[in-house]
mmCIF file of C-alpha atoms in Angstrom:
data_model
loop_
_atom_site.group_PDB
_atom_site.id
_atom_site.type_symbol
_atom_site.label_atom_id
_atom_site.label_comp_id
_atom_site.label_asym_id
_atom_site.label_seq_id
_atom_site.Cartn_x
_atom_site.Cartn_y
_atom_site.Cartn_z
ATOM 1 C CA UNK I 1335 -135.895 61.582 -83.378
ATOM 2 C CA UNK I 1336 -132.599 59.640 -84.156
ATOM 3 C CA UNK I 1337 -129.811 60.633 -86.486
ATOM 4 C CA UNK I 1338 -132.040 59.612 -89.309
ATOM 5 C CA UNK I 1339 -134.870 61.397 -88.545
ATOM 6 C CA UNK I 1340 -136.861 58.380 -87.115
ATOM 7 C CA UNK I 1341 -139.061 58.549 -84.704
ATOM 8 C CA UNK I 1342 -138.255 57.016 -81.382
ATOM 9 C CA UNK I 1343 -140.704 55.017 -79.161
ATOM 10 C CA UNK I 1344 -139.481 52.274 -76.935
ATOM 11 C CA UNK I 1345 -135.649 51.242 -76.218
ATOM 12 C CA UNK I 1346 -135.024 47.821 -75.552
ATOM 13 C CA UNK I 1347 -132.460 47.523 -72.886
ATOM 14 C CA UNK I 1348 -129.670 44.752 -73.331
ATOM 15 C CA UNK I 1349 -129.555 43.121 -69.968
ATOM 16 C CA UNK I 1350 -126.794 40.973 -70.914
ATOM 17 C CA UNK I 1351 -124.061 43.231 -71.979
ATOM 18 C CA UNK I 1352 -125.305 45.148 -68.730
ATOM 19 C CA UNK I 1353 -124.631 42.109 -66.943
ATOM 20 C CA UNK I 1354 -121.318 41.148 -68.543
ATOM 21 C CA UNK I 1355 -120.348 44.910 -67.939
ATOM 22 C CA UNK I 1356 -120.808 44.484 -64.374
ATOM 23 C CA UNK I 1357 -119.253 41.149 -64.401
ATOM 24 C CA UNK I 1358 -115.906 42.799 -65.678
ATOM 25 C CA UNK I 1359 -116.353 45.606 -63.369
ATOM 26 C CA UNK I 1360 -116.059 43.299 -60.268
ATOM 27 C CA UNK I 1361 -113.057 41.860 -61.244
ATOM 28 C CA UNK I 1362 -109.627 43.234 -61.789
ATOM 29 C CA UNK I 1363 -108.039 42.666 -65.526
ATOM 30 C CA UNK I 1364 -104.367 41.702 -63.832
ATOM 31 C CA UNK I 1365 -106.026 39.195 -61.099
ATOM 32 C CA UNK I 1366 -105.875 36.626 -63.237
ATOM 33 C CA UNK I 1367 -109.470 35.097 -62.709
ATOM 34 C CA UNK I 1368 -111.335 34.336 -65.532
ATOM 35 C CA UNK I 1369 -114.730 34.875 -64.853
ATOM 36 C CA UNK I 1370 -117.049 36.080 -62.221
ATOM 37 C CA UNK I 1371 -120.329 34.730 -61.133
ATOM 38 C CA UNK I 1372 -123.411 36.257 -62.032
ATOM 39 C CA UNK I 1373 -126.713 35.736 -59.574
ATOM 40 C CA UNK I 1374 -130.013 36.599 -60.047
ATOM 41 C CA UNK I 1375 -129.890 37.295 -63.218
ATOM 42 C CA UNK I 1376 -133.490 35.071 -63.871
ATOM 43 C CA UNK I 1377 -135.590 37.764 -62.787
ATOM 44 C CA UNK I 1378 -134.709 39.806 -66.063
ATOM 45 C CA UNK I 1379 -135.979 36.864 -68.614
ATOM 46 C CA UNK I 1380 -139.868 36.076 -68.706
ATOM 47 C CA UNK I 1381 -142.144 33.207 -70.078
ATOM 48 C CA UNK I 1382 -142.263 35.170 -73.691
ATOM 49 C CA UNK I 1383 -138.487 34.928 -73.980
ATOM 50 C CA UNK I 1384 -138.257 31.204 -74.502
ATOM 51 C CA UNK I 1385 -135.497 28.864 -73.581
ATOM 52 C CA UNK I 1386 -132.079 29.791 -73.437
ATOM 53 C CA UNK I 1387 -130.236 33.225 -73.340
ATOM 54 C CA UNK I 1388 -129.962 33.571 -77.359
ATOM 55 C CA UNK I 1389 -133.951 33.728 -77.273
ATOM 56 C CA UNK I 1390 -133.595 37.047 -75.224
ATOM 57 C CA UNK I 1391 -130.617 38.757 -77.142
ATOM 58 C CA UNK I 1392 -132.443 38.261 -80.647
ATOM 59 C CA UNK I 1393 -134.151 40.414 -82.419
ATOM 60 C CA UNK I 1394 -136.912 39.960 -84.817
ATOM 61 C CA UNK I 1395 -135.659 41.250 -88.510
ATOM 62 C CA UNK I 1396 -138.373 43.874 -88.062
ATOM 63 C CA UNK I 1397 -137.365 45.161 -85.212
ATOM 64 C CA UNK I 1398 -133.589 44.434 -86.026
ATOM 65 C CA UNK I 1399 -132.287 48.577 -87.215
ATOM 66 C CA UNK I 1400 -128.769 46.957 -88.399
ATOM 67 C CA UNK I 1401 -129.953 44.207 -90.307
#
């Protein structure tokens, strides 16, 4: 159970802020690049997703706990 008492049964992961975690990881704050390059990264989104990276990092307002 969670804090509240609710049951818990599945945990969706959140591949992008795994990603971008791993992105800031490889690079050091005072190097002054700006980004780094993430590959591979299509193997984590499927057909059901839809277009687009917002389609994966939405939540449907029923499944949505802060909403």
């Amino acid at each position: 159970a969670d804090a509240e008492g609710r049951a818990l049964a599945a945990t969706a992961i959140a591949v992008a802020d795994q990603l971008a975690s791993a992105a800031d990881l490889a690079r050091a704050k005072d190097s002054r690049q700006p980004v780094a390059v993430v590959r591979g990264a299509e193997r984590f989104r499927t057909d059901e997703d839809g277009p687009g990276a917002a389609a994966g990092l939405q939540r449907e307002a029923a499944d949505d706990l802060f909403r």
